[in-house]
Amino acid sequence: MIPFVDLQAQYRSIKREVDEAIGRVVESAAFILGREVEAFEAAFAEYLGARFCVGVNSGTAAVQLAVTACGVTAGDEVLVPANTFFATAEAVSTAGATPVFVDADPVSYTIDPTKIEAAITERTRAIIPVHLYGQSADLDPIFEIAARHNLSVIEDAAQAHGSLYKGRRVGALGRANCFSFYPGKNLGAYGEGGAVVTDDAEVARRVRLLRDHGSEQKYRHDIIGYNFRLEGIQGAVLNVKLKHLDHWNELRRAHAARYHELLSDASNVEGSAGDVEESGVGKGDRDSGSALTLPQELPYARHIYHLYVVQSDERDALQQHLAAAGVQTGVHYPVPVHLQPAYASLGHRAGDFPQAEHQAARVLSLPMFPELTGAQVERVAAAVRSFAGSQLSAARV
Ligand SMILES: *Cc1c(COP(=O)(O)O)cnc(C)c1O
């Protein structure tokens, strides 16, 4: 069986370093925040080229505190993509504000900048671009719109540790930016974890207060906050793993390039992003719906392939075919956020965000993690091709 991710393989490759780091925390009993967390915060800020990194106990907490620290409160609206992990919108809601959805770009899968202005009202305070699957959203037009409407840009970089936008690391470009260190992310802790990254000293100070009961000084509480502190063991593990992040991202990129090479002739995508846009919607049934759409790296981006996501009109059948061939896959995500039961009160209906809905019905994530072997990538690709082949020949009969 080829797993979707293999965290044990990664542990084996860093066991000595990571065991030693965890041992140090246990010896010192610095279980909450403490030296290891501070060292990681400094190292991650430096890696990103940002002034401040504040560790928290999940990516969801990071988004909530970033939203709050940017001054967003009850009655305010925050723009979020309709196709993202639920937590992006959820954290806007738990911060007391209302998420307002924006449809996705058909090629990059990230928020469509041309759809943003129509969603802005006098209550809009912030935009959260999500660097979905590890590829940056197109940030320059987003910054331009935000500046004109006086909005904060909050990057959700939970899937994009080390990803670049026009040569700069994402997650350090907005006013307040969010990371998750959920174990399966490109930089993953051994438990829950997250961080807010910013160049704004006041935002950093507010996040630090909010994560620890509104307190900078023991038993003095300046504001009502939360217990969203990062654990010492997670800081120690993240510090070890950060040193390997660029190498692991390179391996992911190499696997993606190999997938692309092996799957190109089973796909309806040839080369340029322009072609993809055309094939993304409408051209899908050219080959009786069996053709694949492969991920495209945009000219402005350096994709770090948190997920390698293909599209097929026969997604469910393809997923079953791969499972039968011993290949584990995932769907990210099967229901767009505006159609989630939790947001029924917002009154959205199918058809409101056609691209997000189109993608939700078609996306399939193939196995992707640094420790994949060349042979595994070839077996996955062969299994995908055997599906495309059987569908194509069936259509010809
Ligand atoms: C994982 C993720 C989150 C939430 O992070 P947690 O650490 O699981 O709370 C938020 N946004 C996106 C896009 C994510 O992928």
Coordinates of C-alpha atoms and ligand atoms in Angstrom, one line a residue:
M1 CA 0.0 0.0 0.0
I2 CA 1.2 3.5 -0.8
P3 CA 0.2 5.8 2.0
F4 CA -1.1 9.4 1.4
V5 CA 1.5 10.7 3.9
D6 CA 4.1 8.8 6.0
L7 CA 5.0 10.6 9.1
Q8 CA 6.9 7.6 10.5
A9 CA 9.3 7.5 7.6
Q10 CA 10.1 11.2 8.3
Y11 CA 10.6 10.4 12.0
R12 CA 13.1 7.6 11.2
S13 CA 15.1 10.1 9.2
I14 CA 15.5 12.6 12.1
K15 CA 15.1 10.3 15.1
R16 CA 18.3 11.1 16.8
E17 CA 18.0 14.9 16.6
V18 CA 14.4 15.0 17.5
D19 CA 14.6 12.5 20.4
E20 CA 17.4 14.6 21.8
A21 CA 15.4 17.8 21.5
I22 CA 12.3 16.3 23.2
G23 CA 14.6 14.9 25.9
R24 CA 15.9 18.4 26.7
V25 CA 12.3 19.7 27.2
V26 CA 11.4 16.9 29.5
E27 CA 14.6 17.3 31.5
S28 CA 14.0 21.1 31.9
A29 CA 10.2 20.6 32.4
A30 CA 9.6 23.7 30.3
F31 CA 6.4 22.2 28.9
I32 CA 4.6 25.4 28.0
L33 CA 6.2 28.2 25.9
G34 CA 9.8 28.6 27.3
R35 CA 13.2 28.6 25.7
E36 CA 12.5 26.1 23.0
V37 CA 9.5 28.0 21.8
E38 CA 11.3 31.3 21.9
A39 CA 14.2 29.8 19.9
F40 CA 11.8 28.5 17.3
E41 CA 9.9 31.8 17.1
A42 CA 13.2 33.6 16.4
A43 CA 14.4 31.0 13.8
F44 CA 11.1 30.9 11.9
A45 CA 10.8 34.7 11.8
E46 CA 14.3 34.8 10.4
Y47 CA 13.6 32.1 7.9
L48 CA 10.6 34.1 6.6
G49 CA 12.3 37.5 6.8
A50 CA 9.8 38.8 9.2
R51 CA 10.3 40.8 12.5
F52 CA 8.0 38.7 14.8
C53 CA 6.7 35.2 15.1
V54 CA 4.4 34.3 17.9
G55 CA 3.8 30.6 18.5
V56 CA 0.2 29.4 19.3
N57 CA -1.4 26.1 19.8
S58 CA -3.0 25.6 16.3
G59 CA -3.3 27.2 12.9
T60 CA -7.0 27.8 13.7
A61 CA -6.0 29.8 16.8
A62 CA -3.4 31.7 14.7
V63 CA -6.1 32.8 12.2
Q64 CA -8.5 33.8 15.0
L65 CA -5.8 35.9 16.9
A66 CA -4.5 37.4 13.7
V67 CA -8.0 38.6 12.8
T68 CA -8.6 40.0 16.3
A69 CA -5.1 41.6 16.5
C70 CA -5.9 43.4 13.2
G71 CA -8.8 45.1 15.1
V72 CA -11.6 43.0 13.5
T73 CA -14.6 42.7 15.9
A74 CA -18.3 41.8 16.0
G75 CA -20.3 43.1 13.0
D76 CA -17.2 43.3 10.8
E77 CA -16.8 41.2 7.6
V78 CA -13.8 39.4 6.4
L79 CA -13.3 38.0 2.9
V80 CA -12.3 34.4 2.6
P81 CA -12.1 32.0 -0.3
A82 CA -15.1 29.7 -0.7
N83 CA -12.7 26.8 -1.3
T84 CA -10.4 26.4 1.7
F85 CA -10.2 24.2 4.8
F86 CA -13.1 25.1 7.0
A87 CA -10.9 26.6 9.8
T88 CA -10.1 29.7 7.7
A89 CA -13.8 30.8 7.9
E90 CA -14.4 29.3 11.3
A91 CA -11.7 31.4 12.9
V92 CA -13.2 34.5 11.4
S93 CA -16.5 33.5 13.1
T94 CA -14.9 32.7 16.5
A95 CA -13.2 36.1 16.3
G96 CA -16.8 37.4 16.3
A97 CA -16.9 38.6 12.6
T98 CA -18.7 37.2 9.6
P99 CA -16.9 35.4 6.7
V100 CA -17.9 36.6 3.2
F101 CA -16.9 34.2 0.5
V102 CA -15.1 34.8 -2.7
D103 CA -14.8 32.3 -5.6
A104 CA -11.6 30.6 -6.7
D105 CA -9.4 31.1 -9.7
P106 CA -9.7 28.1 -12.0
V107 CA -6.0 27.6 -12.5
S108 CA -4.3 28.4 -9.2
Y109 CA -7.3 27.3 -7.0
T110 CA -6.6 30.4 -4.8
I111 CA -8.9 33.4 -4.3
D112 CA -9.8 35.1 -7.6
P113 CA -8.6 38.7 -7.3
T114 CA -11.1 39.8 -10.0
K115 CA -14.0 38.7 -7.7
I116 CA -12.9 40.5 -4.6
E117 CA -14.2 44.0 -5.1
A118 CA -17.8 42.9 -5.7
A119 CA -17.7 41.3 -2.2
I120 CA -16.5 44.4 -0.3
T121 CA -19.1 46.4 1.8
E122 CA -18.7 49.2 4.3
R123 CA -18.3 46.5 7.0
T124 CA -15.3 44.7 5.3
R125 CA -12.2 45.0 7.4
A126 CA -9.8 42.3 6.0
I127 CA -9.1 39.8 3.2
I128 CA -7.6 36.3 3.9
P129 CA -5.9 34.9 0.9
V130 CA -5.2 31.2 1.4
H131 CA -2.1 29.7 -0.3
L132 CA -4.0 26.6 -1.0
Y133 CA -2.2 23.3 -1.6
G134 CA 1.2 25.1 -1.2
Q135 CA 0.9 27.6 -4.1
S136 CA 0.7 31.4 -3.3
A137 CA -2.4 33.4 -4.1
D138 CA -1.7 36.2 -6.5
L139 CA -0.9 38.8 -3.8
D140 CA -0.1 42.0 -5.7
P141 CA -3.7 42.7 -6.9
I142 CA -5.0 41.7 -3.5
F143 CA -2.6 44.3 -1.8
E144 CA -3.7 46.9 -4.3
I145 CA -7.4 46.4 -3.6
A146 CA -6.8 46.2 0.2
A147 CA -4.9 49.5 0.1
R148 CA -7.7 51.2 -1.9
H149 CA -10.3 50.0 0.6
N150 CA -8.2 50.3 3.7
L151 CA -8.4 46.6 4.5
S152 CA -5.9 44.3 6.3
V153 CA -4.4 41.4 4.4
I154 CA -4.1 38.3 6.5
E155 CA -2.3 35.4 4.8
D156 CA -3.4 31.9 5.6
A157 CA -0.1 30.1 4.9
A158 CA -1.1 26.9 6.8
Q159 CA -0.3 24.9 3.6
A160 CA 2.7 27.1 2.4
H161 CA 5.8 26.9 4.6
G162 CA 8.6 28.0 2.4
S163 CA 6.4 28.8 -0.7
L164 CA 7.4 31.9 -2.7
Y165 CA 5.5 34.8 -4.3
K166 CA 7.7 36.7 -6.8
G167 CA 10.8 35.4 -5.0
R168 CA 9.6 36.3 -1.4
R169 CA 8.5 33.8 1.2
V170 CA 4.8 33.9 1.8
G171 CA 3.4 34.1 5.3
A172 CA 5.4 37.3 6.0
L173 CA 3.9 39.7 3.4
G174 CA 0.5 40.6 4.9
R175 CA -0.2 42.6 8.0
A176 CA -0.6 39.4 10.1
N177 CA 0.0 36.0 8.7
C178 CA -0.9 32.5 9.9
F179 CA 0.8 29.1 9.9
S180 CA -0.4 25.7 11.1
F181 CA 2.0 23.1 12.4
Y182 CA -0.5 20.3 12.3
P183 CA 1.6 17.1 11.9
G184 CA 0.8 16.5 8.2
K185 CA 1.7 20.1 7.1
N186 CA 5.0 20.7 5.3
L187 CA 6.4 21.8 8.7
G188 CA 4.6 19.7 11.3
A189 CA 4.8 19.4 15.0
Y190 CA 4.3 16.3 17.1
G191 CA 0.9 17.5 18.2
E192 CA -1.0 20.8 17.6
G193 CA 0.8 24.0 16.8
G194 CA 0.5 27.3 14.9
A195 CA 2.0 30.8 14.6
V196 CA 1.2 34.4 13.7
V197 CA 4.0 36.1 11.8
T198 CA 4.1 39.9 11.4
D199 CA 6.3 42.9 11.0
D200 CA 3.9 45.0 13.0
A201 CA 5.1 45.3 16.7
E202 CA 1.6 46.2 17.9
V203 CA 0.0 43.2 16.2
A204 CA 2.7 40.9 17.7
R205 CA 2.2 42.3 21.2
R206 CA -1.6 41.8 20.9
V207 CA -1.2 38.2 19.7
R208 CA 1.2 37.5 22.6
L209 CA -1.3 38.9 25.1
L210 CA -4.3 37.1 23.6
R211 CA -2.6 33.7 23.5
D212 CA -1.9 33.8 27.3
H213 CA -4.9 35.1 29.1
G214 CA -4.3 38.7 28.3
S215 CA -1.2 38.6 30.5
E216 CA 2.4 39.7 30.0
Q217 CA 3.1 39.7 33.7
K218 CA 2.1 36.8 35.9
Y219 CA -1.4 37.3 37.5
R220 CA -1.9 40.7 35.8
H221 CA -4.5 40.5 33.0
D222 CA -4.7 43.5 30.8
I223 CA -7.4 42.1 28.4
I224 CA -9.6 39.1 28.1
G225 CA -7.7 36.5 26.1
Y226 CA -7.4 32.8 25.7
N227 CA -5.1 29.9 26.5
F228 CA -3.6 29.4 23.0
R229 CA 0.0 28.8 24.1
L230 CA 2.4 26.6 22.1
E231 CA 4.0 23.7 24.0
G232 CA 7.7 23.4 24.7
I233 CA 8.0 20.0 23.0
Q234 CA 6.4 21.4 19.8
G235 CA 8.9 24.3 19.8
A236 CA 11.8 21.8 20.1
V237 CA 10.5 19.5 17.4
L238 CA 9.8 22.4 15.0
N239 CA 13.2 23.8 15.6
V240 CA 14.8 20.5 14.5
K241 CA 12.4 20.2 11.5
L242 CA 12.8 23.8 10.3
K243 CA 16.4 23.0 9.3
H244 CA 15.1 20.3 6.9
L245 CA 12.2 22.2 5.5
D246 CA 13.8 23.5 2.3
H247 CA 15.2 20.1 1.5
W248 CA 11.9 18.4 2.1
N249 CA 10.2 21.0 -0.1
E250 CA 12.7 20.3 -2.9
L251 CA 11.9 16.6 -2.7
R252 CA 8.2 17.4 -2.9
R253 CA 8.8 19.5 -6.0
A254 CA 10.8 16.7 -7.6
H255 CA 8.0 14.3 -7.0
A256 CA 5.5 16.8 -8.5
A257 CA 7.7 17.2 -11.6
R258 CA 7.8 13.4 -12.0
Y259 CA 4.1 13.1 -11.6
H260 CA 3.6 15.8 -14.2
E261 CA 6.0 14.0 -16.6
L262 CA 4.3 10.6 -16.1
L263 CA 0.7 12.0 -16.3
S264 CA 0.9 14.6 -19.0
D265 CA -0.3 12.4 -21.8
A266 CA -3.3 11.3 -19.6
S267 CA -4.2 14.9 -19.0
N268 CA -6.0 17.6 -21.0
V269 CA -3.4 20.1 -20.0
E270 CA -0.6 21.0 -22.3
G271 CA 1.9 23.6 -21.0
S272 CA 0.5 27.0 -20.5
A273 CA -1.8 28.2 -17.8
G274 CA -4.0 29.7 -20.5
D275 CA -4.9 26.2 -21.8
V276 CA -5.7 25.1 -18.3
E277 CA -8.2 27.8 -17.8
E278 CA -10.0 26.6 -20.9
S279 CA -9.9 23.0 -19.9
G280 CA -10.8 23.7 -16.2
V281 CA -14.4 24.2 -17.0
G282 CA -16.2 22.9 -20.1
K283 CA -13.5 21.1 -22.0
G284 CA -13.5 18.2 -19.5
D285 CA -15.7 15.9 -21.5
R286 CA -13.4 16.0 -24.6
D287 CA -12.2 12.6 -23.7
S288 CA -15.5 11.3 -22.3
G289 CA -14.7 13.1 -19.0
S290 CA -11.8 10.9 -18.2
A291 CA -9.0 13.4 -18.9
L292 CA -7.0 14.7 -15.9
T293 CA -6.3 18.3 -15.1
L294 CA -2.8 18.5 -13.5
P295 CA -1.7 21.3 -11.1
Q296 CA 0.1 24.2 -12.7
E297 CA 2.8 26.3 -11.1
L298 CA 2.0 29.9 -11.9
P299 CA 4.8 32.2 -13.2
Y300 CA 4.8 34.3 -10.0
A301 CA 5.0 31.2 -7.7
R302 CA 7.3 28.6 -6.3
H303 CA 4.8 25.9 -5.3
I304 CA 5.8 23.7 -2.4
Y305 CA 3.2 21.0 -3.1
H306 CA 1.7 20.5 0.4
L307 CA -0.8 18.6 -1.8
Y308 CA -0.6 17.3 -5.3
V309 CA -4.1 17.8 -6.6
V310 CA -5.5 16.6 -9.9
Q311 CA -9.0 17.1 -11.2
S312 CA -11.2 14.5 -12.9
D313 CA -14.9 14.4 -13.8
E314 CA -14.7 10.8 -12.6
R315 CA -13.1 11.7 -9.3
D316 CA -15.0 9.1 -7.2
A317 CA -14.4 6.3 -9.6
L318 CA -10.7 7.3 -9.9
Q319 CA -10.4 7.3 -6.2
Q320 CA -11.9 3.8 -5.9
H321 CA -9.7 2.5 -8.7
L322 CA -6.6 3.9 -6.9
A323 CA -7.7 2.4 -3.6
A324 CA -8.1 -1.0 -5.3
A325 CA -4.6 -0.6 -6.7
G326 CA -3.3 0.1 -3.1
V327 CA -2.9 3.9 -3.5
Q328 CA -4.3 6.1 -0.7
T329 CA -5.7 9.4 -1.8
G330 CA -7.5 12.4 -0.2
V331 CA -10.1 15.0 -1.2
H332 CA -9.3 18.6 -0.2
Y333 CA -12.1 19.5 0.1
P334 CA -15.4 17.7 -0.9
V335 CA -17.8 20.5 0.3
P336 CA -16.9 24.1 -0.2
V337 CA -17.2 26.2 2.9
H338 CA -20.3 28.3 1.8
L339 CA -22.3 25.0 1.6
Q340 CA -21.3 23.6 5.0
P341 CA -24.2 23.0 7.4
A342 CA -22.4 25.3 9.9
Y343 CA -22.9 28.2 7.6
A344 CA -26.5 27.5 6.6
S345 CA -27.5 30.7 8.3
L346 CA -25.6 32.7 5.7
G347 CA -28.2 31.5 3.2
H348 CA -25.9 30.3 0.4
R349 CA -27.0 27.9 -2.3
A350 CA -25.3 25.7 -4.8
G351 CA -24.4 27.9 -7.8
D352 CA -23.2 30.8 -5.7
F353 CA -19.5 30.1 -6.2
P354 CA -19.3 27.9 -9.3
Q355 CA -15.5 27.5 -9.5
A356 CA -15.3 26.4 -5.8
E357 CA -18.2 23.9 -6.4
H358 CA -16.7 22.6 -9.7
Q359 CA -13.4 22.0 -7.9
A360 CA -15.0 20.3 -4.9
A361 CA -16.6 17.8 -7.2
R362 CA -13.5 17.0 -9.1
V363 CA -10.3 17.4 -7.0
L364 CA -8.3 14.4 -5.8
S365 CA -5.0 14.6 -3.9
L366 CA -2.4 11.9 -4.8
P367 CA 0.2 10.7 -2.3
M368 CA 2.7 13.5 -1.6
F369 CA 5.4 13.6 1.1
P370 CA 9.2 14.1 0.9
E371 CA 10.0 10.5 1.7
L372 CA 8.1 9.1 -1.3
T373 CA 10.4 6.9 -3.4
G374 CA 10.8 7.2 -7.1
A375 CA 9.2 3.7 -7.4
Q376 CA 6.2 4.7 -5.4
V377 CA 5.6 7.8 -7.6
E378 CA 5.8 5.6 -10.7
R379 CA 3.3 3.1 -9.2
V380 CA 0.9 5.8 -8.4
A381 CA 1.2 7.3 -11.9
A382 CA 0.8 3.9 -13.5
A383 CA -2.4 3.3 -11.5
V384 CA -3.8 6.7 -12.5
R385 CA -2.9 6.0 -16.2
S386 CA -4.5 2.6 -16.1
F387 CA -7.8 4.3 -15.0
A388 CA -7.6 6.9 -17.7
G389 CA -6.8 4.1 -20.3
S390 CA -9.7 1.9 -19.3
Q391 CA -12.1 4.9 -19.3
L392 CA -10.9 6.0 -22.7
S393 CA -11.2 2.6 -24.3
A394 CA -14.6 2.0 -22.8
A395 CA -15.8 5.3 -24.3
R396 CA -14.6 4.2 -27.8
V397 CA -16.7 1.0 -27.7
Ligands
LIG1 C1 -4.6 23.2 8.5 C2 -5.2 24.5 8.1 C3 -5.7 25.4 9.0 C4 -5.9 25.1 10.5 O1 -4.8 24.6 11.1 P1 -4.9 23.7 12.5 O2 -3.5 23.7 13.0 O3 -5.3 22.4 12.0 O4 -5.8 24.4 13.4 C5 -6.2 26.6 8.6 N1 -6.2 26.9 7.3 C6 -5.7 26.1 6.4 C7 -5.7 26.5 4.9 C8 -5.2 24.8 6.7 O5 -4.8 24.0 5.8

